[in-house]
Amino acid sequence: MRNIERSTTISEKEEASELPALITRQQAADLLSVSLSTVDNYIKDGLLQKKRVGMRNVRLLRVEVEKLARTV
């Protein structure tokens, strides 16, 4: 059973490393295992910095989200 848990964790890390440099709020929420509103609160509190892509779209730097994931 431990081998299954390890392989799942490895594949999750591999999947995360395949993400582009800029990710959506939903992808950030999935990486952090939190809700979209929590991601919005992190942005509002200055823990994450949003980047505008076009008029309405927002993206986050994957490296910042991963850094926050290690501290939370």
PDB file of C-alpha atoms in Angstrom:
ATOM      1  CA  MET A   1       0.000   0.000   0.000  1.00  0.00           C
ATOM      2  CA  ARG A   2       2.874   2.390   0.698  1.00  0.00           C
ATOM      3  CA  ASN A   3       4.182   1.864  -2.845  1.00  0.00           C
ATOM      4  CA  ILE A   4       0.853   3.032  -4.257  1.00  0.00           C
ATOM      5  CA  GLU A   5       0.964   6.198  -2.149  1.00  0.00           C
ATOM      6  CA  ARG A   6       4.519   6.953  -3.280  1.00  0.00           C
ATOM      7  CA  SER A   7       3.713   6.462  -6.956  1.00  0.00           C
ATOM      8  CA  THR A   8       0.677   8.745  -6.671  1.00  0.00           C
ATOM      9  CA  THR A   9       2.786  11.449  -5.026  1.00  0.00           C
ATOM     10  CA  ILE A  10       5.472  11.146  -7.688  1.00  0.00           C
ATOM     11  CA  SER A  11       2.952  11.401 -10.525  1.00  0.00           C
ATOM     12  CA  GLU A  12       1.353  14.463  -8.878  1.00  0.00           C
ATOM     13  CA  LYS A  13       4.774  16.135  -8.680  1.00  0.00           C
ATOM     14  CA  GLU A  14       5.491  15.239 -12.301  1.00  0.00           C
ATOM     15  CA  GLU A  15       2.127  16.674 -13.330  1.00  0.00           C
ATOM     16  CA  ALA A  16       2.816  19.889 -11.400  1.00  0.00           C
ATOM     17  CA  SER A  17       6.205  20.286 -13.052  1.00  0.00           C
ATOM     18  CA  GLU A  18       4.516  20.106 -16.467  1.00  0.00           C
ATOM     19  CA  LEU A  19       2.414  23.194 -15.723  1.00  0.00           C
ATOM     20  CA  PRO A  20       3.332  26.382 -17.577  1.00  0.00           C
ATOM     21  CA  ALA A  21       5.040  29.271 -15.812  1.00  0.00           C
ATOM     22  CA  LEU A  22       1.704  31.117 -15.540  1.00  0.00           C
ATOM     23  CA  ILE A  23      -1.226  29.138 -14.154  1.00  0.00           C
ATOM     24  CA  THR A  24      -4.908  29.833 -13.591  1.00  0.00           C
ATOM     25  CA  ARG A  25      -6.478  30.474 -10.215  1.00  0.00           C
ATOM     26  CA  GLN A  26      -8.085  27.023 -10.398  1.00  0.00           C
ATOM     27  CA  GLN A  27      -4.741  25.335 -11.057  1.00  0.00           C
ATOM     28  CA  ALA A  28      -3.281  27.246  -8.103  1.00  0.00           C
ATOM     29  CA  ALA A  29      -6.186  26.151  -5.913  1.00  0.00           C
ATOM     30  CA  ASP A  30      -5.603  22.545  -6.961  1.00  0.00           C
ATOM     31  CA  LEU A  31      -1.861  22.778  -6.231  1.00  0.00           C
ATOM     32  CA  LEU A  32      -2.522  24.303  -2.815  1.00  0.00           C
ATOM     33  CA  SER A  33      -5.528  22.057  -2.069  1.00  0.00           C
ATOM     34  CA  VAL A  34      -7.678  25.080  -1.253  1.00  0.00           C
ATOM     35  CA  SER A  35     -10.764  26.738  -2.732  1.00  0.00           C
ATOM     36  CA  LEU A  36     -10.816  29.519  -5.306  1.00  0.00           C
ATOM     37  CA  SER A  37     -11.956  31.989  -2.662  1.00  0.00           C
ATOM     38  CA  THR A  38      -8.910  31.101  -0.557  1.00  0.00           C
ATOM     39  CA  VAL A  39      -6.662  31.775  -3.563  1.00  0.00           C
ATOM     40  CA  ASP A  40      -8.441  35.131  -3.975  1.00  0.00           C
ATOM     41  CA  ASN A  41      -7.780  35.873  -0.301  1.00  0.00           C
ATOM     42  CA  TYR A  42      -4.095  34.996  -0.760  1.00  0.00           C
ATOM     43  CA  ILE A  43      -3.982  37.482  -3.638  1.00  0.00           C
ATOM     44  CA  LYS A  44      -5.791  40.138  -1.610  1.00  0.00           C
ATOM     45  CA  ASP A  45      -3.473  39.587   1.382  1.00  0.00           C
ATOM     46  CA  GLY A  46      -0.387  39.858  -0.835  1.00  0.00           C
ATOM     47  CA  LEU A  47       0.720  36.231  -0.483  1.00  0.00           C
ATOM     48  CA  LEU A  48       0.307  35.729  -4.241  1.00  0.00           C
ATOM     49  CA  GLN A  49       0.730  38.249  -7.017  1.00  0.00           C
ATOM     50  CA  LYS A  50      -1.661  38.177  -9.963  1.00  0.00           C
ATOM     51  CA  LYS A  51      -0.694  38.891 -13.542  1.00  0.00           C
ATOM     52  CA  ARG A  52      -3.303  40.222 -15.966  1.00  0.00           C
ATOM     53  CA  VAL A  53      -3.551  38.409 -19.278  1.00  0.00           C
ATOM     54  CA  GLY A  54      -5.823  40.437 -21.490  1.00  0.00           C
ATOM     55  CA  MET A  55      -8.692  42.442 -20.083  1.00  0.00           C
ATOM     56  CA  ARG A  56     -10.314  39.899 -17.777  1.00  0.00           C
ATOM     57  CA  ASN A  57      -8.017  36.931 -17.307  1.00  0.00           C
ATOM     58  CA  VAL A  58      -5.717  36.547 -14.316  1.00  0.00           C
ATOM     59  CA  ARG A  59      -2.745  34.199 -14.022  1.00  0.00           C
ATOM     60  CA  LEU A  60      -0.368  33.406 -11.193  1.00  0.00           C
ATOM     61  CA  LEU A  61       3.312  32.517 -11.285  1.00  0.00           C
ATOM     62  CA  ARG A  62       3.640  28.781 -10.724  1.00  0.00           C
ATOM     63  CA  VAL A  63       6.888  29.194  -8.772  1.00  0.00           C
ATOM     64  CA  GLU A  64       5.179  31.583  -6.322  1.00  0.00           C
ATOM     65  CA  VAL A  65       2.315  29.136  -5.813  1.00  0.00           C
ATOM     66  CA  GLU A  66       4.746  26.266  -5.236  1.00  0.00           C
ATOM     67  CA  LYS A  67       6.719  28.410  -2.786  1.00  0.00           C
ATOM     68  CA  LEU A  68       3.518  29.230  -0.886  1.00  0.00           C
ATOM     69  CA  ALA A  69       2.562  25.536  -0.886  1.00  0.00           C
ATOM     70  CA  ARG A  70       5.788  24.713   0.952  1.00  0.00           C
ATOM     71  CA  THR A  71       5.137  27.330   3.647  1.00  0.00           C
ATOM     72  CA  VAL A  72       1.416  26.705   4.235  1.00  0.00           C
TER      73      VAL A  72
END
